[in-house]
Coordinates of C-alpha atoms and ligand atoms in Angstrom, one line a residue:
M1 CA -85.4 24.9 188.1
T2 CA -82.0 26.1 187.0
S3 CA -81.7 29.7 185.9
R4 CA -80.5 30.5 182.5
R5 CA -77.2 31.9 183.8
D6 CA -76.7 28.8 185.9
F7 CA -77.6 26.7 182.9
F8 CA -74.9 28.3 180.8
K9 CA -72.4 27.9 183.7
Y10 CA -73.3 24.2 184.0
A11 CA -73.1 23.7 180.3
G12 CA -69.7 25.4 180.3
I13 CA -70.8 28.0 177.8
A14 CA -70.0 31.7 178.0
G15 CA -73.3 33.3 178.9
G16 CA -75.6 33.7 175.9
A17 CA -73.2 32.1 173.4
V18 CA -75.2 31.8 170.2
A19 CA -73.6 28.8 168.6
A20 CA -75.3 25.4 169.3
A21 CA -73.2 23.5 171.8
S22 CA -73.3 20.2 173.7
V23 CA -74.9 20.0 177.1
S24 CA -73.3 18.2 180.0
K25 CA -75.0 15.6 182.2
V26 CA -75.5 18.1 185.0
A27 CA -77.2 20.5 182.7
M28 CA -79.4 17.6 181.4
A29 CA -81.2 17.7 184.7
A30 CA -82.4 21.2 183.9
L31 CA -83.9 20.2 180.5
P32 CA -87.6 20.1 179.9
E33 CA -89.0 16.6 180.1
P34 CA -89.1 15.2 176.6
V35 CA -92.7 14.4 175.7
I36 CA -93.1 11.2 173.7
Q37 CA -96.1 10.3 171.5
T38 CA -96.7 6.6 170.6
S39 CA -100.0 6.9 168.7
A40 CA -100.4 7.8 165.1
E41 CA -103.8 9.4 165.7
T42 CA -104.5 13.0 164.9
S43 CA -104.2 14.8 168.3
A44 CA -106.5 17.6 169.4
P45 CA -105.1 21.1 168.8
L46 CA -102.9 22.3 171.6
V47 CA -104.6 25.4 172.9
P48 CA -102.0 27.8 174.5
N49 CA -102.9 28.4 178.2
F50 CA -100.5 31.3 178.6
G51 CA -98.8 33.8 176.3
R52 CA -100.4 35.3 173.3
P53 CA -103.6 33.5 172.2
Y54 CA -103.9 32.0 168.7
T55 CA -105.9 29.4 166.9
P56 CA -103.7 26.3 167.1
V57 CA -103.1 24.0 164.1
V58 CA -104.1 20.4 163.7
T59 CA -101.4 18.1 162.5
L60 CA -102.8 15.3 160.4
N61 CA -102.0 12.0 162.1
G62 CA -99.6 14.1 164.3
W63 CA -99.4 16.3 167.3
T64 CA -98.0 19.5 168.7
L65 CA -95.0 19.5 171.1
P66 CA -95.8 20.9 174.5
W67 CA -93.3 23.5 175.9
R68 CA -92.5 25.2 179.1
M69 CA -91.9 28.9 179.8
N70 CA -88.5 29.5 181.4
Q71 CA -88.0 33.2 182.3
G72 CA -89.7 34.4 179.2
V73 CA -88.3 31.8 176.8
K74 CA -90.4 29.0 175.3
E75 CA -88.4 25.8 175.8
F76 CA -88.9 22.6 173.7
H77 CA -87.1 19.3 173.8
L78 CA -86.8 17.2 170.7
V79 CA -85.3 13.7 170.8
A80 CA -84.0 12.3 167.5
E81 CA -84.5 8.5 167.7
P82 CA -85.5 5.3 165.9
V83 CA -89.3 4.9 165.9
V84 CA -91.9 2.4 164.8
R85 CA -94.5 4.3 162.8
E86 CA -97.8 2.8 161.9
M87 CA -98.2 4.0 158.3
A88 CA -101.6 2.5 157.9
P89 CA -103.6 0.1 160.1
G90 CA -101.7 -3.2 159.9
F91 CA -98.7 -1.7 158.3
S92 CA -95.8 -0.3 160.3
A93 CA -92.4 0.8 159.3
H94 CA -89.1 1.1 161.2
L95 CA -88.2 4.8 160.7
W96 CA -86.2 7.5 162.4
G97 CA -88.0 10.5 163.8
Y98 CA -88.5 12.7 166.9
N99 CA -90.2 12.0 170.2
G100 CA -91.6 8.6 169.2
Q101 CA -93.0 9.4 165.8
S102 CA -92.2 10.3 162.2
P103 CA -92.6 13.1 161.5
G104 CA -91.7 14.7 164.7
P105 CA -94.2 16.9 166.6
T106 CA -95.3 20.2 165.2
I107 CA -93.7 23.3 167.0
E108 CA -96.1 26.2 167.4
V109 CA -94.9 29.6 168.5
V110 CA -95.9 33.3 168.2
E111 CA -94.0 35.9 166.2
G112 CA -91.6 37.6 168.5
D113 CA -91.3 34.6 170.9
R114 CA -87.8 33.7 172.1
V115 CA -87.5 30.0 171.5
R116 CA -85.0 27.5 172.9
I117 CA -85.0 24.0 171.6
Y118 CA -82.9 21.2 173.2
V119 CA -82.1 18.4 170.7
T120 CA -81.0 15.1 172.2
N121 CA -79.5 12.6 169.7
K122 CA -80.5 9.0 170.4
L123 CA -79.7 7.9 166.8
P124 CA -76.8 5.6 166.0
E125 CA -75.1 8.4 164.1
H126 CA -74.7 12.2 164.4
T127 CA -77.4 14.6 163.4
S128 CA -78.4 18.3 163.4
I129 CA -81.5 20.3 162.8
H130 CA -82.1 23.0 160.2
W131 CA -85.0 25.3 160.9
H132 CA -86.2 25.7 157.3
G133 CA -87.4 29.2 156.4
Q134 CA -86.6 30.9 159.7
R135 CA -84.7 34.2 160.0
L136 CA -82.1 33.4 162.7
P137 CA -78.5 33.9 163.7
N138 CA -76.2 32.0 161.3
G139 CA -74.9 29.7 164.1
M140 CA -78.4 28.5 164.7
D141 CA -79.2 27.4 161.1
G142 CA -78.2 23.8 161.7
V143 CA -76.0 22.9 158.8
A144 CA -73.6 20.4 160.4
G145 CA -70.0 21.3 159.5
L146 CA -71.0 24.8 158.2
N147 CA -72.9 26.4 161.1
Q148 CA -72.1 24.0 164.0
P149 CA -70.4 20.7 164.8
A150 CA -72.7 17.7 164.3
I151 CA -74.6 16.4 167.4
S152 CA -72.9 13.1 168.2
P153 CA -75.0 10.2 169.4
G154 CA -75.8 10.6 173.1
K155 CA -75.3 14.4 173.1
T156 CA -77.8 17.2 173.6
F157 CA -77.5 20.5 171.7
M158 CA -79.3 23.7 172.3
Y159 CA -80.7 26.1 169.7
E160 CA -82.0 29.5 170.5
F161 CA -83.5 32.2 168.4
V162 CA -86.4 34.6 168.1
A163 CA -89.3 33.6 165.8
R164 CA -89.0 36.7 163.7
R165 CA -91.5 36.1 160.9
P166 CA -95.0 34.6 161.1
G167 CA -95.6 31.7 158.7
T168 CA -95.3 28.1 157.7
F169 CA -92.0 26.4 158.2
M170 CA -90.5 23.0 158.8
Y171 CA -87.4 21.4 160.4
H172 CA -85.2 18.5 159.3
P173 CA -81.7 17.3 159.8
H174 CA -78.8 18.9 157.9
A175 CA -76.3 16.0 158.6
D176 CA -76.4 12.8 156.5
E177 CA -79.6 14.3 155.1
M178 CA -80.1 11.6 152.4
T179 CA -80.3 8.9 155.0
Q180 CA -82.1 10.8 157.7
M181 CA -84.8 12.3 155.6
A182 CA -85.3 9.0 153.7
M183 CA -85.8 7.5 157.2
G184 CA -88.6 10.0 158.1
M185 CA -86.8 12.8 160.1
M186 CA -88.8 16.0 159.7
G187 CA -91.4 18.1 161.4
F188 CA -93.7 21.1 161.0
W189 CA -93.2 24.5 162.5
V190 CA -95.9 27.2 162.6
T191 CA -95.3 30.8 163.8
H192 CA -98.6 32.6 164.4
P193 CA -98.7 36.4 163.9
K194 CA -98.5 38.4 167.2
T195 CA -101.0 41.1 166.0
K196 CA -103.6 41.4 163.3
N197 CA -101.7 41.0 160.0
P198 CA -103.4 42.3 156.9
L199 CA -102.0 39.3 154.9
I200 CA -103.0 36.7 157.5
D201 CA -106.7 36.0 157.9
E202 CA -108.4 34.5 160.9
V203 CA -109.5 30.9 160.2
Q204 CA -111.7 28.4 162.0
R205 CA -109.6 25.4 161.0
D206 CA -105.9 25.2 160.4
F207 CA -104.4 21.9 159.2
C208 CA -100.8 21.0 158.4
F209 CA -98.8 18.0 157.1
L210 CA -95.6 17.2 155.3
L211 CA -95.3 15.3 152.1
N212 CA -92.8 12.4 152.4
A213 CA -92.0 9.2 150.5
F214 CA -90.4 5.9 151.4
D215 CA -89.1 2.9 149.5
I216 CA -90.0 -0.2 151.6
D217 CA -89.9 -3.6 149.9
P218 CA -93.1 -5.5 150.4
G219 CA -92.8 -7.7 153.5
S220 CA -89.9 -5.6 155.0
Y221 CA -89.9 -2.9 157.6
T222 CA -87.0 -0.5 156.8
P223 CA -86.8 2.1 154.0
K224 CA -84.1 1.8 151.4
I225 CA -82.2 5.0 151.7
M226 CA -80.4 5.1 148.3
T227 CA -83.6 5.5 146.3
M228 CA -83.7 8.7 144.4
L229 CA -87.0 8.6 142.5
D230 CA -88.6 5.2 142.5
F231 CA -90.3 5.3 145.9
N232 CA -93.3 3.0 146.5
L233 CA -94.9 4.7 149.4
W234 CA -96.2 8.2 149.0
S235 CA -97.2 9.6 152.3
W236 CA -98.6 12.5 154.2
N237 CA -96.9 12.7 157.6
S238 CA -95.6 9.2 157.1
R239 CA -99.1 7.8 156.7
I240 CA -100.7 6.4 153.5
F241 CA -104.3 6.3 152.6
P242 CA -106.6 4.9 154.0
G243 CA -104.4 5.6 157.1
I244 CA -104.6 9.3 156.6
D245 CA -107.3 11.0 158.7
S246 CA -110.0 13.1 157.1
L247 CA -110.1 16.8 157.5
N248 CA -113.4 17.4 159.3
V249 CA -114.8 20.9 159.1
R250 CA -118.0 22.8 159.7
L251 CA -120.0 24.2 156.8
N252 CA -118.8 27.8 156.1
D253 CA -115.7 27.5 158.1
K254 CA -112.7 29.4 156.7
V255 CA -110.0 26.6 156.4
R256 CA -106.3 26.9 156.0
I257 CA -104.1 23.9 155.0
R258 CA -100.3 24.1 155.2
V259 CA -98.3 21.6 153.2
G260 CA -94.5 21.1 153.0
N261 CA -92.7 18.9 150.6
L262 CA -89.6 16.9 151.7
T263 CA -89.8 14.2 149.0
M264 CA -87.6 14.2 145.8
T265 CA -90.4 15.2 143.4
N266 CA -93.1 17.7 143.1
H267 CA -96.7 17.1 144.2
P268 CA -99.7 18.9 142.6
I269 CA -102.1 19.0 145.6
H270 CA -105.7 19.0 144.4
L271 CA -108.9 19.8 146.3
H272 CA -112.4 18.9 145.0
G273 CA -115.5 21.0 145.3
H274 CA -113.9 24.3 146.3
E275 CA -111.5 26.9 145.0
F276 CA -108.6 28.1 147.2
L277 CA -106.0 30.8 147.3
V278 CA -102.3 30.3 148.1
T279 CA -102.0 32.7 151.0
G280 CA -98.5 31.8 152.1
T281 CA -95.2 30.0 151.4
D282 CA -92.2 29.3 153.5
G283 CA -91.2 32.8 152.5
G284 CA -94.1 34.2 154.4
P285 CA -97.6 35.5 153.5
T286 CA -98.1 36.0 149.8
P287 CA -98.9 39.6 148.6
K288 CA -102.7 39.7 147.8
S289 CA -102.0 40.8 144.2
T290 CA -100.4 37.3 143.5
R291 CA -103.3 35.3 144.7
L292 CA -105.3 33.3 142.1
Y293 CA -108.2 31.0 142.7
E294 CA -107.0 27.5 142.0
V295 CA -108.0 23.9 142.7
T296 CA -104.5 22.5 142.3
T297 CA -101.2 23.9 143.5
D298 CA -97.9 22.4 142.8
V299 CA -95.7 22.0 145.9
A300 CA -92.1 21.6 144.5
V301 CA -89.3 19.9 146.4
G302 CA -88.3 21.8 149.5
Q303 CA -91.3 24.2 149.2
M304 CA -94.2 24.9 151.4
R305 CA -97.6 26.1 150.4
Q306 CA -100.5 27.5 152.6
I307 CA -103.9 27.3 151.0
E308 CA -107.2 28.9 152.2
F309 CA -110.8 28.5 151.2
L310 CA -114.3 28.8 152.4
A311 CA -115.8 25.4 153.0
D312 CA -119.2 26.2 151.7
E313 CA -120.2 23.0 150.0
E314 CA -121.4 20.1 152.1
G315 CA -120.1 16.7 151.3
D316 CA -117.1 14.3 151.3
W317 CA -114.5 16.0 149.0
A318 CA -111.4 14.2 147.7
F319 CA -108.1 15.9 148.6
H320 CA -105.1 14.4 147.0
C321 CA -101.9 14.6 145.0
H322 CA -102.8 14.7 141.4
K323 CA -99.9 12.4 140.2
S324 CA -101.9 9.2 139.8
H325 CA -98.9 7.1 140.9
H326 CA -98.8 8.9 144.2
T327 CA -102.3 7.7 145.1
M328 CA -101.2 4.0 145.0
N329 CA -99.4 2.0 147.6
A330 CA -96.5 -0.5 147.3
M331 CA -96.6 -0.9 143.5
G332 CA -94.5 -3.4 141.8
H333 CA -93.2 -1.1 139.1
D334 CA -92.0 -3.8 136.7
V335 CA -95.6 -4.9 136.0
P336 CA -96.3 -4.7 132.2
T337 CA -99.6 -3.2 131.2
L338 CA -102.0 -6.0 130.3
I339 CA -105.0 -3.9 129.4
G340 CA -106.6 -5.5 126.3
V341 CA -104.5 -8.6 126.4
D342 CA -106.5 -11.8 126.3
H343 CA -104.7 -14.4 128.4
R344 CA -107.4 -17.1 128.5
G345 CA -105.5 -19.8 126.6
M346 CA -102.2 -19.1 128.2
T347 CA -103.6 -18.9 131.8
Q348 CA -105.0 -22.5 131.4
K349 CA -101.6 -23.7 130.3
I350 CA -99.8 -22.1 133.3
R351 CA -102.5 -23.4 135.7
N352 CA -101.5 -26.9 134.7
L353 CA -98.1 -26.1 136.3
I354 CA -99.2 -23.6 139.0
P355 CA -102.8 -24.3 140.1
D356 CA -103.4 -20.9 141.8
Y357 CA -102.0 -18.8 138.9
M358 CA -104.1 -15.8 138.1
V359 CA -103.8 -12.9 135.7
M360 CA -104.8 -9.4 136.6
G361 CA -105.1 -6.2 134.8
E362 CA -106.8 -7.2 131.6
R363 CA -109.6 -4.6 132.3
G364 CA -107.4 -2.1 134.1
M365 CA -106.1 -2.3 137.6
A366 CA -109.5 -1.8 139.5
D367 CA -109.9 -5.6 139.8
M368 CA -106.9 -5.7 142.0
A369 CA -108.6 -3.6 144.7
E370 CA -111.4 -6.1 144.9
M371 CA -109.4 -9.3 144.7
E372 CA -108.2 -10.7 148.0
M373 CA -104.6 -11.1 147.1
P374 CA -102.3 -13.0 149.5
L375 CA -99.6 -10.4 150.4
P376 CA -96.4 -10.9 152.4
D377 CA -96.7 -9.8 156.1
N378 CA -96.4 -6.0 156.6
T379 CA -97.2 -5.0 153.1
A380 CA -99.5 -2.1 152.3
P381 CA -102.2 -3.1 149.8
M382 CA -101.6 -1.3 146.5
M383 CA -104.9 0.5 146.8
T384 CA -107.5 0.2 149.4
G385 CA -109.9 2.5 151.2
Q386 CA -113.6 1.5 151.3
G387 CA -116.1 4.3 150.6
P388 CA -119.9 4.3 151.0
F389 CA -120.2 3.1 147.4
G390 CA -117.3 0.7 147.2
S391 CA -113.6 0.7 146.9
V392 CA -112.1 4.1 146.4
E393 CA -109.1 2.6 144.5
M394 CA -106.8 5.0 146.1
G395 CA -103.8 4.8 148.4
G396 CA -100.8 7.0 149.2
M397 CA -101.4 10.8 149.2
F398 CA -105.1 10.9 149.4
S399 CA -107.6 12.0 152.0
V400 CA -111.1 13.5 152.3
L401 CA -112.3 16.9 153.3
K402 CA -115.6 16.4 155.2
V403 CA -117.8 19.5 155.2
R404 CA -120.8 19.2 157.5
K405 CA -123.6 21.6 158.7
D406 CA -123.8 19.9 162.1
Q407 CA -120.0 19.7 162.8
K408 CA -119.6 21.7 166.0
P409 CA -117.3 24.7 166.0
G410 CA -113.8 23.5 167.0
E411 CA -114.9 19.8 166.9
Y412 CA -112.6 17.5 164.8
K413 CA -114.3 14.1 165.1
D414 CA -115.0 12.2 162.0
P415 CA -118.7 12.7 161.1
G416 CA -118.9 9.5 159.0
W417 CA -119.9 9.4 155.4
F418 CA -122.0 12.2 153.9
K419 CA -125.7 11.5 153.5
H420 CA -126.5 12.8 150.1
P421 CA -129.8 14.5 149.7
E422 CA -132.3 12.5 147.6
G423 CA -131.7 12.7 143.9
T424 CA -128.2 14.2 144.1
V425 CA -126.0 11.1 143.4
A426 CA -125.0 10.0 139.9
H427 CA -126.8 6.8 139.1
E428 CA -127.5 4.3 136.4
Y429 CA -129.7 5.4 133.6
T430 CA -131.8 2.7 131.9
G431 CA -134.0 4.8 129.5
P432 CA -133.6 5.1 125.7
L433 CA -130.3 6.5 124.3
E434 CA -130.0 8.5 121.1
A435 CA -126.9 7.7 119.0
P436 CA -124.5 10.6 119.7
A437 CA -124.1 13.1 116.9
R438 CA -120.6 12.8 115.4
F439 CA -118.8 15.5 113.5
K440 CA -118.5 14.7 109.8
S441 CA -116.1 16.7 107.7
E442 CA -113.4 16.3 105.1
G443 CA -109.8 16.7 106.2
G444 CA -109.4 18.2 109.6
Q445 CA -105.7 19.0 109.3
S446 CA -104.6 22.6 109.1
M447 CA -103.1 21.8 105.7
P448 CA -103.8 18.9 103.3
L449 CA -101.4 16.0 103.4
A450 CA -98.6 16.1 100.8
E451 CA -99.0 12.3 100.4
T452 CA -101.8 10.0 101.5
P453 CA -100.6 7.3 103.9
K454 CA -100.8 3.8 102.3
K455 CA -101.7 2.0 105.5
Q456 CA -103.7 3.0 108.6
T457 CA -101.6 2.6 111.8
V458 CA -103.4 2.0 115.1
V459 CA -101.4 2.0 118.3
K460 CA -102.4 1.0 121.8
A461 CA -101.0 3.0 124.7
R462 CA -98.8 0.9 127.0
K463 CA -97.1 2.0 130.1
P464 CA -93.3 1.5 129.9
T465 CA -92.2 -1.6 131.9
R466 CA -89.5 0.4 133.6
H467 CA -89.7 4.0 134.6
T468 CA -87.8 6.2 136.9
E469 CA -90.2 9.2 137.1
H470 CA -93.6 9.3 138.8
Ligands
CU501 CU1 -97.5 13.4 144.5

């Protein structure tokens, strides 16, 4: 192993220079072996076997980057490169990412650690990495052109700084960002506290993921990078439900979930069955006086939120973005709403010309989940996900928190569907029904109308056929 001083000598850098700089071939031999992940499964937490102990995070459908210690410095090696990411079983996308996956691996360190990250660029264009939320020397902040020259294809740069603040952070390129983030380049960063911190509680489970979005035409593989708002795949860690793993916890575990938003719109993240506190942001732990119990927290663009709760209700609890368009996959957005429209006569006429013609959506969109629609190859079904009682009619940013008595401490395996105790599931009622009492009264307005309308107008709500906001 080359010493740090030798390394700088080989790299042609004056010892300890803080600006990121390119690394020569000779110095490359001294780099930590880049670890590559090819699977989209949720990896087991990476328990540190040296240094200060901490409870490691679990990255949903992701993994934590191993490191090596080099004379007291934690060394990581990120490789920016094109990747094939399985976004859901049977649906893969050609993205850009780090070390074989999009997002890249999670980086976990401890407050006070000196961290050195080598970044090798195997993309067809230059890149850089910005360490979102970190306190660091200005020359390490990663804005190409402002803080450093961009990392050309084939080059390796080195970043080095001390992880000064504990908290929830992320990393992403700051060079041709629109393209590179639309292509899936991002990763999570967690800095654990070095000593007991009054604002940071011990937890038994600590999950993390990034919110991202893609615009991939049905049947194609590569995202459209110019899209600003009209994305059709809303993902967590470049996965769409039912491809997102469940969050499996033991009854009465204290659970932390860390979420970062690198899409172009906000996501109100909603948990069923429990109340949580927002205990941290990318600005650090929140003061206790600011914490309110909530069941939904909005994660705005470029923000991170860390929520905590006691998982004290057994069951399978939905956990999702509350924007209903974000729990759908690959929607055709120009579909007019057909609810309440009777097509029967017209359908028969069209069938004379196109025998297989069918109309959907007369009774809402739920039919679409049940119909076996022929789709082009490599297309995510609009909504899928089979639950114990039928189709969940969800896609996109949706998962399930599974709370179980018999989940072992530290065990993350999927316990299967919840077995509801007898008599605790909503079910059909076939007994007599009383007519519901209706409120009868004159008026109802706060003031009487000046003029009585001549004609009663009734409208039907109809979704616009074109929209740009989801
Ligand atoms: Cu959303």
